[in-house]
mmCIF file of C-alpha atoms and ligand atoms in Angstrom:
data_model
loop_
_atom_site.group_PDB
_atom_site.id
_atom_site.type_symbol
_atom_site.label_atom_id
_atom_site.label_comp_id
_atom_site.label_asym_id
_atom_site.label_seq_id
_atom_site.Cartn_x
_atom_site.Cartn_y
_atom_site.Cartn_z
ATOM 1 C CA MET A 1 82.665 106.900 110.777
ATOM 2 C CA SER A 2 83.840 107.124 107.182
ATOM 3 C CA TRP A 3 87.440 106.577 106.147
ATOM 4 C CA ARG A 4 89.765 109.504 106.882
ATOM 5 C CA GLY A 5 92.911 108.555 104.909
ATOM 6 C CA VAL A 6 95.957 106.627 106.151
ATOM 7 C CA ILE A 7 97.479 109.357 108.343
ATOM 8 C CA GLU A 8 94.375 109.814 110.485
ATOM 9 C CA GLU A 9 93.547 106.115 110.505
ATOM 10 C CA PHE A 10 97.058 104.971 111.555
ATOM 11 C CA ARG A 11 98.293 108.156 113.299
ATOM 12 C CA GLY A 12 99.709 106.207 116.234
ATOM 13 C CA HIS A 13 101.926 104.168 113.909
ATOM 14 C CA LEU A 14 103.311 107.071 111.877
ATOM 15 C CA PRO A 15 105.869 109.835 112.473
ATOM 16 C CA VAL A 16 103.362 112.687 112.691
ATOM 17 C CA THR A 17 102.436 115.055 115.504
ATOM 18 C CA GLY A 18 99.327 117.102 116.336
ATOM 19 C CA SER A 19 100.817 119.993 114.410
ATOM 20 C CA THR A 20 101.560 118.145 111.161
ATOM 21 C CA PRO A 21 99.300 119.518 108.429
ATOM 22 C CA VAL A 22 97.490 116.507 106.943
ATOM 23 C CA VAL A 23 97.459 116.571 103.122
ATOM 24 C CA THR A 24 95.135 113.761 102.078
ATOM 25 C CA LEU A 25 92.860 112.578 99.272
ATOM 26 C CA LEU A 26 91.483 109.825 101.580
ATOM 27 C CA GLU A 27 93.860 107.174 100.171
ATOM 28 C CA GLY A 28 94.031 103.657 101.539
ATOM 29 C CA ASN A 29 91.330 101.247 102.674
ATOM 30 C CA THR A 30 91.582 99.469 99.324
ATOM 31 C CA PRO A 31 89.710 96.158 98.950
ATOM 32 C CA LEU A 32 91.249 92.747 99.585
ATOM 33 C CA ILE A 33 89.497 90.804 96.861
ATOM 34 C CA PRO A 34 89.321 86.978 96.964
ATOM 35 C CA ALA A 35 90.570 85.481 93.628
ATOM 36 C CA PRO A 36 89.128 81.976 93.558
ATOM 37 C CA LYS A 37 89.928 81.221 89.914
ATOM 38 C CA LEU A 38 93.555 82.217 90.446
ATOM 39 C CA ALA A 39 93.660 80.141 93.617
ATOM 40 C CA ALA A 40 92.354 77.167 91.670
ATOM 41 C CA ARG A 41 95.141 77.652 89.147
ATOM 42 C CA LEU A 42 97.697 77.636 91.939
ATOM 43 C CA GLY A 43 96.066 74.484 93.286
ATOM 44 C CA ARG A 44 96.846 72.452 96.412
ATOM 45 C CA GLY A 45 94.245 74.173 98.569
ATOM 46 C CA ARG A 46 95.939 77.587 98.370
ATOM 47 C CA LYS A 47 93.833 80.663 99.029
ATOM 48 C CA LEU A 48 94.458 83.895 97.234
ATOM 49 C CA PHE A 49 93.535 87.588 97.791
ATOM 50 C CA LEU A 50 94.299 90.646 95.654
ATOM 51 C CA LYS A 51 95.155 93.866 97.497
ATOM 52 C CA TYR A 52 93.814 96.125 94.756
ATOM 53 C CA GLU A 53 95.925 99.263 95.094
ATOM 54 C CA GLY A 54 94.664 100.586 91.800
ATOM 55 C CA LEU A 55 91.660 101.903 93.721
ATOM 56 C CA ASN A 56 93.685 104.607 95.505
ATOM 57 C CA PRO A 57 92.843 108.253 94.490
ATOM 58 C CA THR A 58 95.491 108.472 91.776
ATOM 59 C CA GLY A 59 95.290 104.823 90.837
ATOM 60 C CA SER A 60 98.327 103.279 92.522
ATOM 61 C CA PHE A 61 99.789 102.480 95.972
ATOM 62 C CA LYS A 62 102.079 105.515 95.654
ATOM 63 C CA ASP A 63 99.295 107.632 97.269
ATOM 64 C CA ARG A 64 99.901 105.990 100.662
ATOM 65 C CA GLY A 65 103.489 107.190 100.769
ATOM 66 C CA MET A 66 102.729 110.532 99.126
ATOM 67 C CA THR A 67 100.173 111.669 101.754
ATOM 68 C CA LEU A 68 102.869 111.342 104.401
ATOM 69 C CA ALA A 69 105.776 112.667 102.344
ATOM 70 C CA ILE A 70 103.884 115.781 101.251
ATOM 71 C CA SER A 71 102.405 116.444 104.689
ATOM 72 C CA LEU A 72 105.861 116.291 106.327
ATOM 73 C CA ALA A 73 107.516 118.300 103.536
ATOM 74 C CA LEU A 74 104.855 120.977 104.100
ATOM 75 C CA GLU A 75 105.440 120.921 107.829
ATOM 76 C CA ARG A 76 109.188 121.385 107.294
ATOM 77 C CA GLY A 77 108.576 124.415 105.124
ATOM 78 C CA ALA A 78 109.250 123.123 101.585
ATOM 79 C CA HIS A 79 107.645 125.085 98.807
ATOM 80 C CA THR A 80 108.514 122.628 95.987
ATOM 81 C CA VAL A 81 108.581 118.861 95.637
ATOM 82 C CA ILE A 82 110.586 116.927 93.060
ATOM 83 C CA CYS A 83 110.687 113.316 92.012
ATOM 84 C CA ALA A 84 112.020 111.027 89.341
ATOM 85 C CA SER A 85 109.341 108.748 88.159
ATOM 86 C CA THR A 86 108.397 105.904 85.851
ATOM 87 C CA GLY A 87 104.921 107.496 86.124
ATOM 88 C CA ASN A 88 102.916 106.668 89.212
ATOM 89 C CA THR A 89 105.093 108.547 91.661
ATOM 90 C CA SER A 90 104.725 111.624 89.443
ATOM 91 C CA ALA A 91 100.955 111.227 89.281
ATOM 92 C CA ALA A 92 100.712 110.961 93.080
ATOM 93 C CA ALA A 93 103.242 113.759 93.748
ATOM 94 C CA ALA A 94 101.414 116.092 91.383
ATOM 95 C CA ALA A 95 98.051 115.462 92.989
ATOM 96 C CA TYR A 96 99.172 115.772 96.558
ATOM 97 C CA ALA A 97 101.469 118.718 95.947
ATOM 98 C CA THR A 98 98.650 120.680 94.317
ATOM 99 C CA ARG A 99 96.401 119.808 97.266
ATOM 100 C CA ALA A 100 99.093 121.241 99.559
ATOM 101 C CA GLY A 101 99.570 124.392 97.445
ATOM 102 C CA MET A 102 103.109 123.422 96.568
ATOM 103 C CA ARG A 103 105.009 123.518 93.321
ATOM 104 C CA CYS A 104 105.805 120.088 91.798
ATOM 105 C CA ALA A 105 108.330 119.051 89.229
ATOM 106 C CA VAL A 106 108.512 115.493 87.904
ATOM 107 C CA LEU A 107 111.518 114.110 85.988
ATOM 108 C CA LEU A 108 110.363 111.460 83.543
ATOM 109 C CA PRO A 109 112.362 109.149 81.294
ATOM 110 C CA ALA A 110 111.413 110.391 77.782
ATOM 111 C CA LYS A 111 109.025 108.063 75.929
ATOM 112 C CA LYS A 112 108.947 105.193 78.434
ATOM 113 C CA ILE A 113 105.929 106.589 80.335
ATOM 114 C CA ALA A 114 102.441 105.163 80.165
ATOM 115 C CA ARG A 115 99.881 107.587 78.725
ATOM 116 C CA GLY A 116 97.477 107.577 81.682
ATOM 117 C CA LYS A 117 100.257 108.544 84.096
ATOM 118 C CA LEU A 118 101.506 111.346 81.845
ATOM 119 C CA ALA A 119 97.974 112.637 81.614
ATOM 120 C CA GLN A 120 97.758 112.739 85.395
ATOM 121 C CA ALA A 121 101.004 114.641 85.988
ATOM 122 C CA LEU A 122 100.054 117.208 83.356
ATOM 123 C CA MET A 123 96.447 117.600 84.510
ATOM 124 C CA HIS A 124 97.474 118.116 88.138
ATOM 125 C CA GLY A 125 99.593 121.042 87.038
ATOM 126 C CA ALA A 126 103.070 119.597 87.669
ATOM 127 C CA LYS A 127 106.101 120.695 85.590
ATOM 128 C CA ALA A 128 106.704 117.490 83.685
ATOM 129 C CA ILE A 129 110.317 117.375 82.526
ATOM 130 C CA ALA A 130 111.159 114.647 80.000
ATOM 131 C CA LEU A 131 114.810 113.616 80.397
ATOM 132 C CA LYS A 132 116.995 111.889 77.904
ATOM 133 C CA GLY A 133 117.793 108.772 79.827
ATOM 134 C CA ASN A 134 116.105 106.141 81.942
ATOM 135 C CA PHE A 135 114.626 106.192 85.472
ATOM 136 C CA ASP A 136 118.023 105.717 87.127
ATOM 137 C CA ASP A 137 119.368 108.762 85.295
ATOM 138 C CA ALA A 138 116.375 110.763 86.439
ATOM 139 C CA LEU A 139 116.831 109.667 90.095
ATOM 140 C CA ARG A 140 120.520 110.705 89.942
ATOM 141 C CA VAL A 141 119.527 114.230 88.902
ATOM 142 C CA VAL A 142 116.857 114.374 91.643
ATOM 143 C CA ARG A 143 119.386 113.331 94.269
ATOM 144 C CA GLU A 144 121.725 116.163 93.104
ATOM 145 C CA LEU A 145 118.897 118.736 93.575
ATOM 146 C CA GLY A 146 117.891 117.517 97.025
ATOM 147 C CA ASN A 147 119.989 120.004 98.959
ATOM 148 C CA GLU A 148 118.429 123.033 97.322
ATOM 149 C CA PRO A 149 116.609 125.118 100.042
ATOM 150 C CA GLY A 150 112.825 124.706 100.000
ATOM 151 C CA ILE A 151 112.998 121.647 97.751
ATOM 152 C CA ALA A 152 111.922 118.203 99.037
ATOM 153 C CA ILE A 153 112.490 114.893 97.310
ATOM 154 C CA VAL A 154 109.415 112.645 97.329
ATOM 155 C CA ASN A 155 110.937 109.518 95.797
ATOM 156 C CA SER A 156 111.040 106.446 98.024
ATOM 157 C CA ILE A 157 114.615 107.374 99.058
ATOM 158 C CA ASN A 158 112.517 109.734 101.285
ATOM 159 C CA PRO A 159 111.834 107.481 104.269
ATOM 160 C CA ASP A 160 108.439 109.157 104.811
ATOM 161 C CA ARG A 161 107.266 107.391 101.674
ATOM 162 C CA ILE A 162 108.099 103.947 103.134
ATOM 163 C CA GLN A 163 106.289 104.893 106.386
ATOM 164 C CA GLY A 164 103.104 105.694 104.569
ATOM 165 C CA GLN A 165 103.279 102.621 102.312
ATOM 166 C CA LYS A 166 103.546 100.267 105.263
ATOM 167 C CA THR A 167 99.855 101.001 106.062
ATOM 168 C CA ALA A 168 98.775 98.542 103.386
ATOM 169 C CA ALA A 169 100.160 95.722 105.559
ATOM 170 C CA PHE A 170 98.106 97.009 108.502
ATOM 171 C CA GLU A 171 94.909 96.889 106.442
ATOM 172 C CA ILE A 172 95.612 93.339 105.283
ATOM 173 C CA VAL A 173 96.119 92.189 108.918
ATOM 174 C CA ARG A 174 92.885 94.007 109.853
ATOM 175 C CA ASP A 175 90.943 92.319 107.023
ATOM 176 C CA LEU A 176 92.335 88.757 107.406
ATOM 177 C CA GLY A 177 92.561 88.823 111.234
ATOM 178 C CA ASP A 178 96.309 88.024 110.921
ATOM 179 C CA ALA A 179 99.126 88.334 108.409
ATOM 180 C CA PRO A 180 98.962 85.946 105.388
ATOM 181 C CA ASP A 181 101.470 83.078 104.969
ATOM 182 C CA ILE A 182 102.901 84.616 101.836
ATOM 183 C CA HIS A 183 102.851 88.165 100.508
ATOM 184 C CA ALA A 184 103.778 88.557 96.846
ATOM 185 C CA LEU A 185 104.351 91.735 94.840
ATOM 186 C CA PRO A 186 106.245 93.271 91.948
ATOM 187 C CA VAL A 187 109.633 94.864 92.738
ATOM 188 C CA GLY A 188 111.070 97.903 90.931
ATOM 189 C CA ASN A 189 112.796 100.507 93.098
ATOM 190 C CA ALA A 190 112.024 98.121 95.992
ATOM 191 C CA GLY A 191 110.391 100.651 98.317
ATOM 192 C CA ASN A 192 107.146 98.801 98.525
ATOM 193 C CA ILE A 193 108.502 95.375 99.538
ATOM 194 C CA THR A 194 110.566 97.248 102.164
ATOM 195 C CA ALA A 195 107.483 99.038 103.404
ATOM 196 C CA TYR A 196 105.282 95.895 103.659
ATOM 197 C CA TRP A 197 107.924 94.098 105.629
ATOM 198 C CA LYS A 198 108.191 97.035 107.976
ATOM 199 C CA GLY A 199 104.443 97.199 108.453
ATOM 200 C CA TYR A 200 104.036 93.485 109.069
ATOM 201 C CA GLY A 201 107.034 93.583 111.469
ATOM 202 C CA GLU A 202 105.613 96.454 113.478
ATOM 203 C CA PHE A 203 102.168 94.891 113.967
ATOM 204 C CA PHE A 204 103.841 91.598 114.917
ATOM 205 C CA ASP A 205 106.161 93.310 117.477
ATOM 206 C CA GLN A 206 103.177 95.155 118.974
ATOM 207 C CA GLY A 207 101.174 91.964 119.340
ATOM 208 C CA LEU A 208 98.673 93.019 116.716
ATOM 209 C CA SER A 209 99.301 89.901 114.582
ATOM 210 C CA ARG A 210 100.459 86.349 115.440
ATOM 211 C CA LYS A 211 102.781 85.880 112.468
ATOM 212 C CA ARG A 212 104.634 87.596 109.620
ATOM 213 C CA PRO A 213 104.408 86.428 106.002
ATOM 214 C CA ALA A 214 107.192 85.218 103.730
ATOM 215 C CA MET A 215 107.860 88.028 101.273
ATOM 216 C CA PHE A 216 107.903 87.002 97.579
ATOM 217 C CA GLY A 217 109.198 89.658 95.176
ATOM 218 C CA PHE A 218 109.192 89.466 91.389
ATOM 219 C CA GLN A 219 111.247 91.485 88.916
ATOM 220 C CA ALA A 220 110.946 91.686 85.169
ATOM 221 C CA ALA A 221 113.554 89.454 83.534
ATOM 222 C CA GLY A 222 115.029 92.454 81.645
ATOM 223 C CA ALA A 223 115.191 94.550 84.815
ATOM 224 C CA ALA A 224 116.205 92.098 87.569
ATOM 225 C CA PRO A 225 119.199 93.572 89.428
ATOM 226 C CA ILE A 226 118.325 92.021 92.771
ATOM 227 C CA VAL A 227 117.969 88.583 91.248
ATOM 228 C CA LEU A 228 121.234 88.981 89.301
ATOM 229 C CA GLY A 229 123.122 90.507 92.227
ATOM 230 C CA HIS A 230 124.295 93.541 90.258
ATOM 231 C CA PRO A 231 122.784 96.731 88.718
ATOM 232 C CA VAL A 232 121.416 96.470 85.207
ATOM 233 C CA LYS A 233 122.633 99.218 82.901
ATOM 234 C CA ASP A 234 119.825 99.351 80.382
ATOM 235 C CA PRO A 235 116.791 97.783 82.017
ATOM 236 C CA GLU A 236 114.096 96.787 79.560
ATOM 237 C CA THR A 237 110.527 95.558 80.125
ATOM 238 C CA ILE A 238 107.038 96.352 78.932
ATOM 239 C CA ALA A 239 106.109 96.834 82.618
ATOM 240 C CA THR A 240 107.436 100.409 82.802
ATOM 241 C CA ALA A 241 106.712 100.808 86.520
ATOM 242 C CA ILE A 242 109.370 98.228 87.321
ATOM 243 C CA ARG A 243 111.841 99.180 84.613
ATOM 244 C CA ILE A 244 114.600 100.004 87.076
ATOM 245 C CA GLY A 245 118.243 98.849 86.995
ATOM 246 C CA ASP A 246 119.546 100.077 90.338
ATOM 247 C CA PRO A 247 116.891 100.056 92.987
ATOM 248 C CA ALA A 248 117.146 102.665 95.743
ATOM 249 C CA SER A 249 115.816 100.306 98.425
ATOM 250 C CA TRP A 250 117.887 97.295 97.405
ATOM 251 C CA GLU A 251 119.060 96.705 101.015
ATOM 252 C CA GLY A 252 115.501 96.829 102.287
ATOM 253 C CA ALA A 253 114.318 94.297 99.732
ATOM 254 C CA ALA A 254 117.190 91.919 100.412
ATOM 255 C CA ALA A 255 116.526 92.151 104.155
ATOM 256 C CA ALA A 256 112.786 91.493 103.682
ATOM 257 C CA ILE A 257 113.434 88.394 101.643
ATOM 258 C CA ARG A 258 116.196 87.066 103.922
ATOM 259 C CA GLU A 259 114.489 87.768 107.267
ATOM 260 C CA SER A 260 111.088 86.479 106.129
ATOM 261 C CA GLY A 261 112.405 83.303 104.483
ATOM 262 C CA GLY A 262 111.006 84.646 101.250
ATOM 263 C CA HIS A 263 111.835 84.463 97.579
ATOM 264 C CA ILE A 264 112.917 86.752 94.773
ATOM 265 C CA GLY A 265 112.426 85.684 91.133
ATOM 266 C CA THR A 266 111.975 86.919 87.632
ATOM 267 C CA VAL A 267 109.126 86.844 85.110
ATOM 268 C CA THR A 268 109.408 87.483 81.363
ATOM 269 C CA ASP A 269 107.378 90.122 79.558
ATOM 270 C CA GLU A 270 105.476 87.299 77.934
ATOM 271 C CA GLU A 271 104.530 85.887 81.345
ATOM 272 C CA ILE A 272 103.593 89.375 82.607
ATOM 273 C CA LEU A 273 101.307 90.014 79.623
ATOM 274 C CA ALA A 274 99.650 86.594 79.944
ATOM 275 C CA ALA A 275 98.884 87.232 83.619
ATOM 276 C CA HIS A 276 97.758 90.813 82.812
ATOM 277 C CA TYR A 277 95.083 89.609 80.410
ATOM 278 C CA TRP A 278 94.230 86.453 82.366
ATOM 279 C CA LEU A 279 93.477 88.434 85.540
ATOM 280 C CA ALA A 280 91.305 91.026 83.804
ATOM 281 C CA SER A 281 89.407 88.435 81.733
ATOM 282 C CA ASN A 282 88.958 85.825 84.475
ATOM 283 C CA GLU A 283 88.798 87.637 87.840
ATOM 284 C CA GLY A 284 87.442 90.992 86.589
ATOM 285 C CA VAL A 285 90.388 92.893 87.991
ATOM 286 C CA PHE A 286 92.155 95.170 85.528
ATOM 287 C CA VAL A 287 95.676 96.148 86.559
ATOM 288 C CA GLU A 288 98.595 97.763 84.826
ATOM 289 C CA PRO A 289 101.313 95.449 83.369
ATOM 290 C CA ALA A 290 103.805 95.839 86.278
ATOM 291 C CA SER A 291 101.027 94.844 88.766
ATOM 292 C CA ALA A 292 100.635 91.559 86.952
ATOM 293 C CA ALA A 293 104.277 90.597 87.687
ATOM 294 C CA GLY A 294 103.342 89.212 91.128
ATOM 295 C CA ILE A 295 100.572 87.073 89.629
ATOM 296 C CA ALA A 296 102.893 85.875 86.877
ATOM 297 C CA GLY A 297 105.521 85.035 89.430
ATOM 298 C CA LEU A 298 103.145 82.937 91.612
ATOM 299 C CA LEU A 299 101.839 81.006 88.551
ATOM 300 C CA LYS A 300 105.387 80.295 87.473
ATOM 301 C CA LEU A 301 106.414 79.025 90.932
ATOM 302 C CA ALA A 302 103.295 76.884 91.278
ATOM 303 C CA ALA A 303 104.213 75.148 88.058
ATOM 304 C CA SER A 304 107.876 74.538 89.037
ATOM 305 C CA PRO A 305 109.009 71.219 90.530
ATOM 306 C CA GLU A 306 110.574 72.780 93.628
ATOM 307 C CA CYS A 307 107.787 75.217 94.470
ATOM 308 C CA PRO A 308 108.398 77.091 97.700
ATOM 309 C CA ILE A 309 104.635 77.793 98.247
ATOM 310 C CA PRO A 310 103.196 75.447 100.886
ATOM 311 C CA ASP A 311 99.914 73.612 100.331
ATOM 312 C CA GLU A 312 96.920 75.421 101.863
ATOM 313 C CA ALA A 313 98.933 78.658 102.064
ATOM 314 C CA ARG A 314 96.972 81.888 102.424
ATOM 315 C CA ILE A 315 98.553 84.277 99.925
ATOM 316 C CA VAL A 316 98.081 88.016 99.404
ATOM 317 C CA VAL A 317 99.344 89.571 96.213
ATOM 318 C CA THR A 318 99.484 93.298 95.819
ATOM 319 C CA VAL A 319 98.191 94.485 92.468
ATOM 320 C CA THR A 320 99.942 97.859 92.553
ATOM 321 C CA GLY A 321 98.221 100.054 89.889
ATOM 322 C CA HIS A 322 95.056 100.402 87.863
ATOM 323 C CA GLY A 323 94.749 98.978 84.342
ATOM 324 C CA LEU A 324 93.658 102.298 82.903
ATOM 325 C CA LYS A 325 97.094 103.695 83.628
ATOM 326 C CA ASP A 326 98.488 101.991 80.549
ATOM 327 C CA PRO A 327 95.741 101.631 77.897
ATOM 328 C CA ASP A 328 98.162 101.246 75.034
ATOM 329 C CA VAL A 329 99.689 98.008 76.267
ATOM 330 C CA ALA A 330 96.282 96.695 77.211
ATOM 331 C CA ILE A 331 94.766 97.325 73.769
ATOM 332 C CA ASP A 332 97.800 95.797 72.025
ATOM 333 C CA ASN A 333 97.686 92.796 74.258
ATOM 334 C CA ALA A 334 93.950 92.003 74.273
ATOM 335 C CA PRO A 335 92.074 90.234 71.484
ATOM 336 C CA GLY A 336 91.170 92.684 68.748
ATOM 337 C CA LEU A 337 87.799 94.195 68.022
ATOM 338 C CA ILE A 338 85.349 92.009 66.113
ATOM 339 C CA LYS A 339 84.252 93.620 62.907
ATOM 340 C CA CYS A 340 80.692 93.078 61.696
ATOM 341 C CA ARG A 341 78.055 94.562 59.390
ATOM 342 C CA ALA A 342 75.076 96.261 61.005
ATOM 343 C CA ASP A 343 72.846 93.205 60.493
ATOM 344 C CA ARG A 344 70.864 91.459 63.279
ATOM 345 C CA ASP A 345 71.669 87.871 62.291
ATOM 346 C CA LYS A 346 75.307 88.523 61.649
ATOM 347 C CA VAL A 347 75.756 90.348 64.953
ATOM 348 C CA LEU A 348 73.964 87.530 66.855
ATOM 349 C CA LYS A 349 76.182 84.920 65.190
ATOM 350 C CA LYS A 350 79.256 86.871 66.249
ATOM 351 C CA ILE A 351 77.905 87.209 69.836
ATOM 352 C CA LEU A 352 77.255 83.493 70.256
ATOM 353 C CA ALA A 353 80.405 82.264 68.528
ATOM 354 C CA ASP A 354 82.669 80.370 70.984
ATOM 355 C CA ASP A 355 85.923 81.622 69.555
ATOM 356 C CA LYS A 356 87.256 84.922 70.789
HETATM 357 C C1 LIG B 401 106.053 101.953 91.833
HETATM 358 C C2 LIG B 401 105.373 100.767 91.276
HETATM 359 C C3 LIG B 401 105.875 99.461 91.368
HETATM 360 C C4 LIG B 401 107.194 99.195 91.967
HETATM 361 O O1 LIG B 401 107.248 99.465 93.383
HETATM 362 P P1 LIG B 401 108.664 99.713 94.056
HETATM 363 O O2 LIG B 401 108.339 100.254 95.387
HETATM 364 O O3 LIG B 401 109.423 100.697 93.187
HETATM 365 O O4 LIG B 401 109.408 98.418 94.085
HETATM 366 C C5 LIG B 401 105.130 98.440 90.901
HETATM 367 N N1 LIG B 401 103.970 98.638 90.304
HETATM 368 C C6 LIG B 401 103.446 99.854 90.145
HETATM 369 C C7 LIG B 401 102.110 100.006 89.470
HETATM 370 C C8 LIG B 401 104.108 100.970 90.626
HETATM 371 O O5 LIG B 401 103.600 102.165 90.471
#
């Protein structure tokens, strides 16, 4: 039978009942792509797989949480959903809310939003409200609106989001036959690392896997509150999806790292951009800048003298969103266009030249 979306596929593991209206765009079931060139760069017999979440219906993992959050909000009688967003949450909220026939308002930090994501929120008919301030300011306003009757918050402070997002861990166990040794991913508001750890834990407790992975989270150096141990007032990074100074799921992330014997580290924007281009131009997988933070983090650790990644480790890294989300950064970061006259010999010379 063809894929029915994460609620129907994992119904027994999710807080839904027979009377929950299922709002779905058939999210989930994203590919786990082997990345042999990246594995070779990590060396020491390590194996690497990319969980390519950019192939969800709105182009990021946010769809997994949104199908559940919107379905349950509808069941509880909400007519409007709201969220603060660095972009992808608003794209997913807008799409699923419109599917459900609900009103959607998204609060966005003015300017710091990637063009693809803004296009999505606008095209799906959401009220897109640009706030003076950053993501943390937007989330504060959303929290203050959460008690209004008929309004549901669909940020990851809504536990239904975490429940839906944990399904990615289930799919990885299904595809590998067990949990990996290490699971790496970028960390912003920290909902996703919390969700993966929950998903792996549930399958382990139910005897559906033999082990749980060590969770490796990576924050941008300019937005690294968990690494620093305190909120960051003016977070700054080119990876807008993780430009967050006071993560809502801080506790969840800290628990995942502690309980799994994992690791939390930082990567600079330079390292993020290098991994962003390297992945697209070597493995053929185009992701948005934030999604490259996990790759950058693994490369950095592998090159460090006290690397916590065991030899032969089987590693999964979540690449969280599609590269087309943020075309501006991609174009600025990639080698430029080659200019040439419309002349056969000149074009051929350009094509065969070894330099890029
Ligand atoms: C939301 C998002 C993140 C960060 O996930 P958190 O759950 O906030 O830690 C990373 N990458 C992309 C593409 C995202 O959309």
